[in-house]
Coordinates of C-alpha atoms and ligand atoms in Angstrom, one line a residue:
M1 CA 0.0 0.4 -0.2
F2 CA 2.4 2.7 1.3
C3 CA 5.1 1.2 -1.6
T4 CA 2.4 2.0 -4.1
H5 CA 2.0 4.7 -2.6
F6 CA 5.3 5.9 -2.8
L7 CA 5.7 4.7 -6.3
R8 CA 3.2 6.8 -7.8
L9 CA 5.0 9.2 -6.0
L10 CA 5.9 12.3 -8.1
S11 CA 8.5 13.1 -6.5
F12 CA 9.6 9.4 -6.2
K13 CA 9.7 9.8 -11.0
L14 CA 11.0 12.9 -10.8
F15 CA 14.0 11.2 -8.9
A16 CA 14.0 7.6 -11.0
L17 CA 14.3 9.5 -14.1
L18 CA 16.9 11.3 -13.0
M19 CA 19.2 8.7 -11.4
L20 CA 18.3 6.4 -14.5
L21 CA 20.1 9.5 -16.9
L22 CA 22.6 8.7 -14.5
I23 CA 23.3 5.3 -14.1
I24 CA 23.2 4.9 -18.1
L25 CA 25.3 8.5 -18.6
F26 CA 28.0 6.8 -16.4
S27 CA 27.8 3.4 -18.1
F28 CA 28.3 5.2 -20.6
Y29 CA 31.1 7.7 -20.0
M30 CA 32.8 4.5 -18.5
Y31 CA 32.7 2.2 -21.2
I32 CA 33.9 4.7 -23.2
N33 CA 36.6 6.1 -21.3
L34 CA 37.1 1.8 -20.8
K35 CA 38.2 1.2 -24.1
L36 CA 39.9 4.4 -24.4
H37 CA 42.6 3.3 -21.7
T38 CA 42.7 -0.5 -23.5
S39 CA 43.1 0.6 -26.5
H40 CA 45.8 3.0 -25.3
L41 CA 47.8 0.8 -23.0
M42 CA 47.2 -2.4 -25.4
A43 CA 48.8 0.5 -28.1
N44 CA 51.9 0.9 -25.2
V45 CA 51.8 -2.8 -25.5
I46 CA 52.3 -3.6 -29.7
A47 CA 54.6 -0.5 -29.2
S48 CA 57.0 -2.1 -26.5
A49 CA 56.9 -5.5 -28.4
N50 CA 57.2 -3.9 -31.4
R51 CA 60.5 -2.8 -30.0
T52 CA 61.1 -5.8 -28.3
S53 CA 61.1 -7.5 -31.8
D54 CA 63.8 -4.9 -33.6
L55 CA 65.9 -4.6 -30.4
I56 CA 65.3 -8.3 -31.4
K57 CA 66.2 -9.0 -34.4
K58 CA 68.7 -6.1 -34.6
S59 CA 71.3 -8.3 -31.7
T60 CA 70.9 -11.5 -33.7
R61 CA 71.0 -10.3 -37.3
Y62 CA 75.0 -10.2 -36.5
S63 CA 75.4 -14.1 -35.0
M64 CA 72.9 -15.1 -37.5
L65 CA 75.3 -13.2 -40.5
K66 CA 78.1 -15.3 -39.0
N67 CA 75.4 -18.5 -38.6
Q68 CA 76.3 -18.8 -34.9
K69 CA 73.3 -20.2 -33.7
E70 CA 74.8 -20.4 -30.3
D71 CA 74.4 -16.9 -30.1
V72 CA 71.0 -16.4 -31.6
D73 CA 70.4 -19.5 -29.3
Q74 CA 71.6 -17.7 -26.8
I75 CA 70.2 -14.1 -26.3
I76 CA 66.9 -15.3 -27.3
T77 CA 66.6 -17.6 -24.1
T78 CA 68.4 -14.1 -22.4
L79 CA 65.9 -11.5 -24.5
G80 CA 63.3 -14.5 -22.8
N81 CA 63.2 -14.6 -19.7
L82 CA 63.1 -11.0 -19.7
Q83 CA 60.2 -9.2 -17.4
G84 CA 56.5 -9.1 -19.8
V85 CA 58.2 -11.3 -22.2
D86 CA 56.2 -14.6 -22.4
G87 CA 58.3 -16.1 -25.4
I88 CA 60.6 -15.7 -28.0
R89 CA 60.6 -18.1 -31.3
I90 CA 62.1 -17.4 -34.2
Y91 CA 60.8 -19.8 -37.4
N92 CA 61.7 -21.2 -41.0
K93 CA 60.6 -19.9 -44.0
K94 CA 59.0 -23.8 -43.6
G95 CA 57.5 -23.2 -40.6
L96 CA 60.2 -25.3 -38.3
I97 CA 61.1 -23.7 -35.4
M98 CA 65.1 -22.9 -35.5
F99 CA 65.4 -20.9 -31.9
S100 CA 63.1 -21.3 -28.8
G101 CA 63.6 -19.8 -25.3
R102 CA 62.1 -22.7 -24.3
K103 CA 64.2 -25.4 -26.4
E104 CA 61.5 -28.4 -26.5
E105 CA 60.0 -26.9 -28.6
T106 CA 63.5 -26.8 -31.6
G107 CA 62.6 -27.9 -34.2
E108 CA 58.7 -28.5 -34.4
A109 CA 57.0 -27.9 -36.6
V110 CA 54.3 -24.6 -36.8
D111 CA 51.0 -24.8 -38.4
M112 CA 50.5 -22.5 -41.2
K113 CA 46.5 -22.2 -40.8
A114 CA 47.5 -20.6 -37.3
E115 CA 46.4 -17.4 -36.1
A116 CA 50.6 -16.7 -36.1
C117 CA 51.5 -16.6 -39.2
Y118 CA 47.2 -16.2 -41.2
V119 CA 48.1 -13.1 -41.4
C120 CA 50.6 -13.7 -43.8
H121 CA 50.3 -16.4 -45.6
S122 CA 45.9 -15.9 -46.2
E123 CA 46.7 -15.4 -50.0
K124 CA 49.8 -17.7 -51.8
I125 CA 52.9 -15.6 -51.8
P126 CA 53.9 -13.9 -48.8
K127 CA 53.2 -10.6 -47.4
K128 CA 56.3 -9.0 -47.3
T129 CA 55.6 -5.9 -45.2
L130 CA 52.5 -5.7 -43.3
P131 CA 51.1 -3.0 -40.9
S132 CA 51.9 -3.9 -36.8
I133 CA 48.6 -4.4 -35.8
N134 CA 48.5 -6.9 -39.1
R135 CA 50.9 -8.7 -37.5
T136 CA 49.9 -9.0 -33.9
R137 CA 46.7 -11.6 -32.4
I138 CA 46.0 -12.4 -29.2
F139 CA 45.6 -15.5 -27.1
Y140 CA 45.3 -17.0 -23.3
S141 CA 48.1 -19.7 -22.5
Q142 CA 48.3 -22.5 -21.0
K143 CA 48.4 -20.2 -17.7
G144 CA 45.3 -18.7 -18.4
Y145 CA 46.6 -15.0 -19.2
R146 CA 46.3 -13.6 -22.7
V147 CA 49.2 -12.7 -24.9
L148 CA 49.7 -11.1 -27.1
G149 CA 51.8 -12.4 -30.4
L150 CA 54.0 -10.5 -32.5
I151 CA 55.4 -11.5 -36.1
N152 CA 58.4 -9.8 -37.0
P153 CA 59.7 -11.3 -41.0
I154 CA 63.3 -11.2 -41.5
D155 CA 64.3 -10.0 -45.0
N156 CA 67.2 -11.4 -46.7
E157 CA 68.8 -7.9 -46.4
P158 CA 72.0 -8.2 -49.3
D159 CA 74.2 -8.9 -46.6
C160 CA 72.7 -11.9 -46.0
S161 CA 72.0 -12.8 -49.6
N162 CA 76.5 -12.1 -50.4
A163 CA 77.2 -13.6 -46.7
S164 CA 79.9 -16.1 -47.4
C165 CA 77.6 -18.7 -45.7
H166 CA 75.6 -19.0 -49.7
A167 CA 73.0 -20.1 -47.4
H168 CA 69.6 -17.7 -48.3
P169 CA 70.0 -17.0 -52.7
A170 CA 68.5 -13.1 -53.2
S171 CA 65.8 -14.5 -54.6
I172 CA 64.2 -15.7 -52.1
K173 CA 63.1 -12.4 -50.4
V174 CA 62.2 -13.4 -46.3
L175 CA 64.3 -15.4 -44.4
G176 CA 62.3 -15.8 -41.1
V177 CA 60.1 -15.2 -38.6
L178 CA 61.2 -14.0 -35.6
D179 CA 57.9 -14.9 -33.4
V180 CA 57.9 -12.4 -29.8
K181 CA 55.0 -13.3 -27.6
M182 CA 53.9 -10.4 -24.7
S183 CA 52.9 -11.4 -21.8
L184 CA 49.3 -9.0 -21.3
A185 CA 49.6 -10.2 -17.6
Q186 CA 49.7 -7.2 -16.0
V187 CA 48.8 -4.9 -18.4
D188 CA 44.6 -6.5 -17.9
R189 CA 45.5 -6.3 -14.1
N190 CA 46.4 -2.6 -14.5
I191 CA 42.5 -2.6 -16.8
R192 CA 41.0 -4.4 -14.2
E193 CA 41.8 -2.4 -11.7
S194 CA 41.4 0.9 -13.8
E195 CA 38.0 -0.9 -13.6
N196 CA 37.7 -1.4 -10.5
K197 CA 38.4 2.6 -9.4
M198 CA 35.8 3.7 -12.1
I199 CA 33.2 1.7 -11.0
F200 CA 34.0 2.5 -7.4
F201 CA 34.3 6.2 -8.8
A202 CA 30.5 6.5 -10.2
V203 CA 28.7 4.1 -8.0
L204 CA 30.4 7.2 -4.6
F205 CA 29.7 9.6 -7.1
I206 CA 26.3 8.5 -8.1
L207 CA 24.9 8.3 -5.0
T208 CA 26.2 11.6 -3.6
V209 CA 24.1 13.5 -6.6
G210 CA 21.2 10.5 -5.6
I211 CA 21.5 11.6 -2.0
V212 CA 21.9 15.4 -2.9
S213 CA 19.7 15.5 -5.8
G214 CA 16.8 13.6 -3.4
V215 CA 16.6 15.4 -0.3
F216 CA 16.8 18.7 -2.9
I217 CA 13.7 17.1 -4.7
W218 CA 12.7 16.6 -1.7
F219 CA 12.1 19.8 0.7
M220 CA 11.4 21.6 -2.3
V221 CA 9.6 19.7 -4.5
H222 CA 8.0 16.7 -1.9
N223 CA 7.3 18.5 1.0
P224 CA 5.9 22.0 -0.3
V225 CA 3.4 19.4 -2.8
K226 CA 2.0 18.0 -0.2
K227 CA 1.5 20.9 1.8
L228 CA -0.4 21.6 -1.1
T229 CA -2.1 18.0 -1.6
I230 CA -3.0 18.6 1.9
G231 CA -4.6 22.6 0.9
T232 CA -6.6 20.8 -1.5
Q233 CA -7.9 18.7 0.5
E234 CA -8.7 20.6 3.6
I235 CA -10.4 22.2 1.1
S236 CA -12.7 19.3 -0.1
K237 CA -14.0 19.4 3.0
G238 CA -14.4 22.7 3.4
N239 CA -12.2 23.8 5.2
L240 CA -11.8 27.2 3.7
D241 CA -9.8 29.0 6.5
Y242 CA -6.7 26.5 5.5
Q243 CA -3.3 27.9 5.2
I244 CA -0.6 26.6 3.2
D245 CA 2.5 26.7 4.3
V246 CA 4.5 27.2 1.3
K247 CA 6.8 30.1 1.4
S248 CA 9.1 30.3 -1.7
K249 CA 9.0 32.2 -4.4
D250 CA 9.6 29.5 -7.2
E251 CA 6.3 28.6 -9.5
I252 CA 5.3 25.9 -6.3
G253 CA 5.8 28.9 -3.9
Q254 CA 3.7 31.6 -6.7
L255 CA 0.9 28.2 -7.1
A256 CA 0.7 28.2 -3.5
K257 CA 0.2 32.0 -3.5
S258 CA -2.9 31.6 -6.6
F259 CA -4.1 28.9 -4.3
A260 CA -4.1 30.6 -1.5
Y261 CA -6.5 33.5 -3.1
M262 CA -8.3 32.0 -5.5
M263 CA -9.6 30.0 -1.9
Q264 CA -9.8 33.7 -0.6
E265 CA -12.1 34.3 -3.9
L266 CA -14.6 31.4 -3.0
K267 CA -14.5 31.9 0.6
K268 CA -15.1 35.1 0.3
A269 CA -18.7 33.4 -3.0
Y270 CA -19.0 30.6 -0.5
E271 CA -20.3 34.4 2.2
E272 CA -21.7 35.7 0.1
I273 CA -24.0 32.6 -1.1
T274 CA -24.3 32.0 2.5
N275 CA -25.6 35.7 3.4
W276 CA -27.4 35.6 -0.2
S277 CA -29.4 31.8 0.9
K278 CA -29.1 33.5 4.6
T279 CA -31.5 37.0 3.2
L280 CA -33.9 35.1 1.0
E281 CA -35.0 32.5 4.0
K282 CA -35.5 35.1 5.4
R283 CA -37.5 37.1 3.6
V284 CA -39.6 33.8 3.2
K285 CA -39.5 33.5 6.5
E286 CA -41.3 37.0 7.3
K287 CA -43.2 37.1 3.7
S288 CA -44.3 33.7 4.6
E289 CA -45.4 35.2 8.7
E290 CA -46.3 38.3 6.5
L291 CA -48.6 36.3 4.3
E292 CA -50.0 34.0 7.7
R293 CA -50.7 37.6 9.6
T294 CA -52.4 38.8 5.9
Q295 CA -54.7 35.6 6.2
A296 CA -55.7 35.8 10.2
H297 CA -56.9 39.9 9.5
I298 CA -59.1 38.9 6.9
V299 CA -60.3 35.6 8.4
R300 CA -60.9 38.3 11.4
V301 CA -62.1 40.8 9.1
E302 CA -64.9 38.1 7.2
K303 CA -65.6 37.4 11.4
M304 CA -65.8 40.0 12.5
A305 CA -68.4 41.6 9.5
S306 CA -70.9 38.6 9.9
L307 CA -70.3 39.2 13.8
G308 CA -71.7 42.6 12.8
K309 CA -73.5 41.5 11.2
L310 CA -75.3 39.5 12.9
S311 CA -75.4 42.0 16.2
A312 CA -76.5 44.7 14.5
T313 CA -79.5 42.4 13.0
V314 CA -80.5 41.2 17.2
A315 CA -79.6 44.8 18.2
H316 CA -82.6 46.0 15.8
E317 CA -85.0 43.7 17.0
I318 CA -84.5 43.8 19.9
N319 CA -84.4 47.6 20.1
N320 CA -88.5 47.6 20.1
P321 CA -89.5 45.0 22.2
L322 CA -87.1 47.0 24.6
G323 CA -88.2 49.9 23.4
G324 CA -92.0 48.9 24.3
I325 CA -90.2 46.9 27.5
L326 CA -89.2 50.6 28.7
T327 CA -92.1 52.1 27.9
Y328 CA -94.7 50.2 29.1
T329 CA -92.7 50.4 32.6
K330 CA -92.2 54.0 32.9
L331 CA -96.5 54.1 32.0
L332 CA -96.4 51.3 35.2
I333 CA -95.0 53.5 38.0
K334 CA -96.0 56.9 36.3
K335 CA -99.8 55.3 36.7
L336 CA -99.4 53.5 39.6
E337 CA -97.8 56.8 41.5
K338 CA -101.6 58.4 40.7
L339 CA -103.9 55.7 41.2
N340 CA -101.9 56.4 44.5
I341 CA -103.6 53.3 45.6
Q342 CA -104.3 53.0 49.6
G343 CA -101.9 49.3 51.1
Y344 CA -100.7 48.6 47.8
D345 CA -96.9 47.1 47.9
E346 CA -94.4 49.5 47.6
S347 CA -91.8 46.8 46.2
I348 CA -94.3 46.7 42.7
I349 CA -93.0 50.6 41.3
K350 CA -89.3 49.1 42.9
F351 CA -89.2 45.4 40.9
L352 CA -91.0 47.6 38.5
K353 CA -87.9 50.3 38.8
I354 CA -85.5 47.6 38.5
I355 CA -86.8 46.3 35.3
E356 CA -86.7 49.9 33.2
N357 CA -82.4 50.3 34.9
E358 CA -82.1 46.7 33.3
S359 CA -84.1 47.8 30.0
K360 CA -82.4 50.0 30.2
R361 CA -78.4 48.4 30.6
C362 CA -79.8 46.8 27.8
G363 CA -80.1 49.7 25.5
R364 CA -77.4 50.5 26.5
I365 CA -75.6 47.2 25.9
V366 CA -77.9 47.6 22.4
K367 CA -76.3 51.3 21.6
D368 CA -72.9 49.8 22.0
L369 CA -73.9 46.7 19.2
L370 CA -75.2 49.2 16.9
V371 CA -71.9 50.4 17.3
F372 CA -69.0 47.5 17.1
A373 CA -71.7 46.4 14.0
K374 CA -71.2 50.8 12.0
S375 CA -75.1 50.6 12.3
S376 CA -75.0 54.2 14.2
S377 CA -75.2 57.8 13.3
V378 CA -72.7 59.7 12.8
N379 CA -72.0 62.8 13.0
F380 CA -68.0 64.3 11.8
Q381 CA -66.4 67.0 12.2
Q382 CA -63.2 68.8 11.9
E383 CA -61.7 68.5 15.5
N384 CA -58.2 68.4 16.9
L385 CA -56.9 64.6 17.6
K386 CA -55.0 66.3 20.9
N387 CA -57.6 67.9 21.8
V388 CA -60.5 64.1 21.9
V389 CA -56.8 62.5 23.3
E390 CA -56.8 65.4 26.1
K391 CA -60.7 65.2 27.0
S392 CA -61.0 61.4 27.1
L393 CA -58.4 60.8 29.5
L394 CA -60.0 64.0 31.5
L395 CA -62.6 61.3 31.8
V396 CA -61.8 59.0 33.3
N397 CA -58.4 60.6 34.9
H398 CA -60.4 59.4 38.5
H399 CA -59.5 55.8 37.5
L400 CA -55.7 56.1 36.4
E401 CA -55.4 58.0 40.3
I402 CA -57.2 55.6 42.0
K403 CA -54.4 53.0 39.9
N404 CA -51.4 55.0 40.5
V405 CA -51.1 54.8 37.0
K406 CA -48.9 57.3 35.9
V407 CA -49.6 58.6 32.3
E408 CA -47.4 59.6 29.6
K409 CA -48.6 61.7 26.0
I410 CA -45.9 62.3 23.3
M411 CA -47.8 65.0 20.5
P412 CA -45.7 66.8 18.4
D413 CA -46.6 70.6 17.9
A414 CA -47.8 69.8 14.9
D415 CA -52.0 70.3 13.4
L416 CA -53.5 66.9 13.5
T417 CA -57.2 68.1 13.2
I418 CA -58.9 65.3 11.8
V419 CA -62.4 65.0 10.1
C420 CA -64.3 62.3 12.7
D421 CA -67.1 61.7 15.1
T422 CA -65.8 63.3 18.6
N423 CA -68.1 60.9 20.9
Q424 CA -67.2 58.5 19.4
I425 CA -63.7 58.6 18.6
Q426 CA -63.6 59.7 22.9
Q427 CA -65.7 56.6 23.6
A428 CA -63.0 54.6 21.9
L429 CA -59.5 55.8 23.2
I430 CA -61.8 56.0 26.8
A431 CA -62.4 52.0 26.2
L432 CA -58.5 51.4 25.7
F433 CA -57.6 53.8 28.9
I434 CA -59.9 51.9 30.7
N435 CA -58.6 48.6 29.2
S436 CA -54.9 49.5 29.7
V437 CA -55.8 50.9 33.4
E438 CA -56.8 46.9 34.4
A439 CA -54.1 45.7 32.9
M440 CA -52.3 47.4 35.5
P441 CA -53.8 47.0 39.3
N442 CA -50.0 47.5 40.7
G443 CA -50.3 50.8 39.4
G444 CA -47.7 51.5 36.0
T445 CA -47.7 53.4 32.6
L446 CA -49.8 54.0 30.0
R447 CA -48.5 56.2 27.3
I448 CA -50.4 57.7 24.3
E449 CA -48.3 58.6 21.6
L450 CA -49.1 61.0 18.2
I451 CA -47.3 60.5 15.2
P452 CA -48.6 61.8 12.0
E453 CA -47.4 60.2 8.7
T454 CA -48.1 63.4 6.6
G455 CA -47.2 61.9 3.3
K456 CA -50.8 59.3 3.6
N457 CA -52.6 62.3 5.5
L458 CA -52.8 59.6 8.1
I459 CA -52.6 59.5 11.7
Q460 CA -51.5 57.2 13.7
I461 CA -52.3 56.6 17.9
K462 CA -49.6 54.3 19.6
I463 CA -51.8 53.4 22.9
S464 CA -49.3 51.2 25.0
D465 CA -49.0 50.1 28.7
T466 CA -46.7 48.3 31.3
G467 CA -49.6 45.7 32.3
V468 CA -50.6 41.8 32.0
G469 CA -50.4 41.5 29.1
I470 CA -51.8 39.3 26.2
K471 CA -52.5 35.5 25.2
E472 CA -50.7 35.6 21.6
D473 CA -53.2 32.8 21.1
I474 CA -56.7 34.8 22.5
I475 CA -55.1 38.5 20.1
P476 CA -58.2 36.7 17.9
N477 CA -60.6 37.5 19.8
I478 CA -60.9 40.0 22.1
F479 CA -62.1 42.1 19.3
E480 CA -65.0 39.8 19.2
P481 CA -68.3 41.4 21.2
F482 CA -68.6 39.7 24.2
F483 CA -65.3 38.7 24.4
T484 CA -64.0 38.8 27.8
T485 CA -60.8 37.2 30.2
K486 CA -62.7 39.4 33.2
K487 CA -64.3 36.8 35.2
D488 CA -65.7 38.9 38.1
G489 CA -68.5 40.5 35.7
S490 CA -66.4 43.6 36.0
G491 CA -65.7 43.6 32.0
L492 CA -68.7 43.0 29.3
G493 CA -66.6 42.1 26.2
L494 CA -67.8 45.0 24.3
G495 CA -65.2 47.6 24.9
L496 CA -62.8 46.9 21.9
S497 CA -65.8 45.2 19.0
V498 CA -67.7 48.5 19.6
G499 CA -63.6 51.0 19.0
Y500 CA -63.1 48.7 16.5
G501 CA -66.2 49.6 14.7
I502 CA -66.0 52.8 15.3
I503 CA -62.3 52.6 13.9
K504 CA -64.0 51.1 11.1
K505 CA -65.7 53.3 10.1
H506 CA -63.7 56.4 10.3
E507 CA -62.1 53.9 7.6
G508 CA -59.2 53.0 9.8
D509 CA -57.4 50.3 11.5
I510 CA -56.6 48.9 15.2
A511 CA -54.0 46.7 15.2
V512 CA -52.4 45.4 19.3
D513 CA -49.1 43.4 19.8
S514 CA -48.4 42.4 22.9
K515 CA -46.4 40.2 25.3
I516 CA -46.9 38.5 28.9
N517 CA -45.8 40.9 31.8
E518 CA -44.1 43.7 30.0
G519 CA -47.9 45.5 28.2
T520 CA -50.1 46.1 25.3
T521 CA -49.3 49.0 22.8
F522 CA -53.0 49.3 20.8
T523 CA -51.5 50.8 17.3
I524 CA -54.8 53.2 16.2
I525 CA -54.5 54.7 11.9
L526 CA -57.3 57.4 11.7
P527 CA -57.9 59.8 8.3
T528 CA -56.5 62.9 8.5
D529 CA -60.2 63.8 5.6
L530 CA -63.5 62.4 5.9
P531 CA -64.0 58.6 5.0
K532 CA -64.7 58.5 1.6
G533 CA -68.1 56.1 2.3
E534 CA -68.9 58.9 4.2
Q535 CA -68.1 62.7 2.1
K536 CA -72.0 62.6 0.9
V537 CA -73.4 63.0 5.0
V538 CA -71.5 65.7 4.6
E539 CA -71.7 67.9 1.8
Ligands
ADP601 N1 -54.4 46.3 27.8 C1 -54.8 45.9 28.0 N2 -54.3 45.4 28.7 C2 -54.7 43.7 28.8 N3 -56.1 42.8 28.0 C3 -56.1 43.6 27.5 C4 -56.0 44.6 26.7 N4 -57.3 44.9 26.5 C5 -57.9 44.4 26.4 N5 -57.4 43.4 27.1 C6 -58.4 41.7 26.5 O1 -58.8 41.7 25.8 C7 -60.8 41.8 26.5 C8 -61.8 42.1 26.2 O2 -61.5 43.0 26.5 P1 -63.7 44.6 26.3 O3 -63.8 44.3 24.9 O4 -63.1 46.0 26.7 O5 -63.9 44.0 26.7 P2 -63.9 44.0 28.8 O6 -62.7 44.2 29.0 O7 -65.3 43.6 28.7 O8 -63.0 41.9 29.2 C9 -60.1 41.9 28.0 O9 -61.5 40.8 28.6 C10 -59.0 41.4 27.8 O10 -58.4 40.0 27.9
MG602 MG1 -62.4 46.3 29.1

């Protein structure tokens, strides 16, 4: 596993290629060098063999002329024992060994097809002169070392043919051959030694270059590339803050720099996308909440409208019989008082008075229902909203003081004149103030803020308290008639519904925002001009 991973590394491939090239080049260099060295040594040996051969030829010449065979024999034996000389022999034209360093072979015939003779005798007539290289041969001695043989033809010179012995007529050009054999053992040893030294130094050089280049590749290529690889892996894992620690100024350093820049850009883009999706998510959430609110609002408006219709019908239907009950009750009371009947039960008049009062109370409820159902008549006139607020506050001042409620008014100096039914707006405001006071049994702050929205011809009235707040689940119901959370019977549940009816009649809107134990804010929006639906009434 580790091995295959290592073999795949770029640095390893680079290193392997370098080493391969180095080994090939060095092998080639060594081969050429050794070849040259060997040929140089051989040339020396051949030259030495030539010199020895000429020396023998010249030193035996006189004895040969005088036909003093013993002298020749002596010279050959002496020179044949010289160091590096493997043997010297002279054979005649027919191939008979006339003289030899080894006495035992004297008189033997050499094989004319043997290597030494073949060079000249390959053609019918023996060559008189041959370049020295062609007169040499290399063969292995019986002792196992290499031997260089050099043949040297002994010419029939005029001195010879004219000699007193008359042994050779002048027509014969070559008298015999001098064969000198030089041992190549020392030369071969030298070559082997040189070979070994060269191999040793080549291995040393390759190892040194290998180690140095290996360390260089490891630190300059492998490590930075590895850091880059780790960097890319970190990015792919999503770690865009990862810093690649490559400080070199070479191509890898440049790559790391570009990489860091790319990461930075990627991070920016990623953050932008994330922010965008977050914004989008937020927007979608906001929009869906808005949609939900609008839907709830529509449902509420429809519900209120049908409740309004129902209330109007019931109120109108009850109004007449209620009127009858009240009128006849009053009549009965008057008649009973006029008749002044002796001994009649006084409690009758008392009961009739109760009927009268309860009927009046029902009448008021019916009136409130009619206001909620927007069925009551309205009296529009121009009024400064600040005055309406002040008057309303004055009417609830007693409640505020008893419950220890502080009032905070924020009313701009601007003209806040609106066209409205002052009494009804006052009634709506009072209902809201009373609710706030009731929500703060231990005191608190009632804050009234008027905010004109001049461009839109609207005025906002914000009524906030620091009371108990309204539970979220009942908020959709608080504007319904007869909805109350006041268990002790102190609440009839008509305050907000009447207020709602009044605001709607003025073509305004009312909304609530509340937090349990923190407080409630009612926001009323009223048009400053006469509501469109009411314009005809005033004209
Ligand atoms: N400022 C307020 N703080 C807390 N609850 C309120 C506030 N205003 C209205 N409510 C709630 O709305 C309900 C309806 O109010 P309303 O129509 O005035 O009827 P009532 O006051 O007779 O109960 C109240 O019973 C109360 O639960
Ligand atoms: Mg109320």
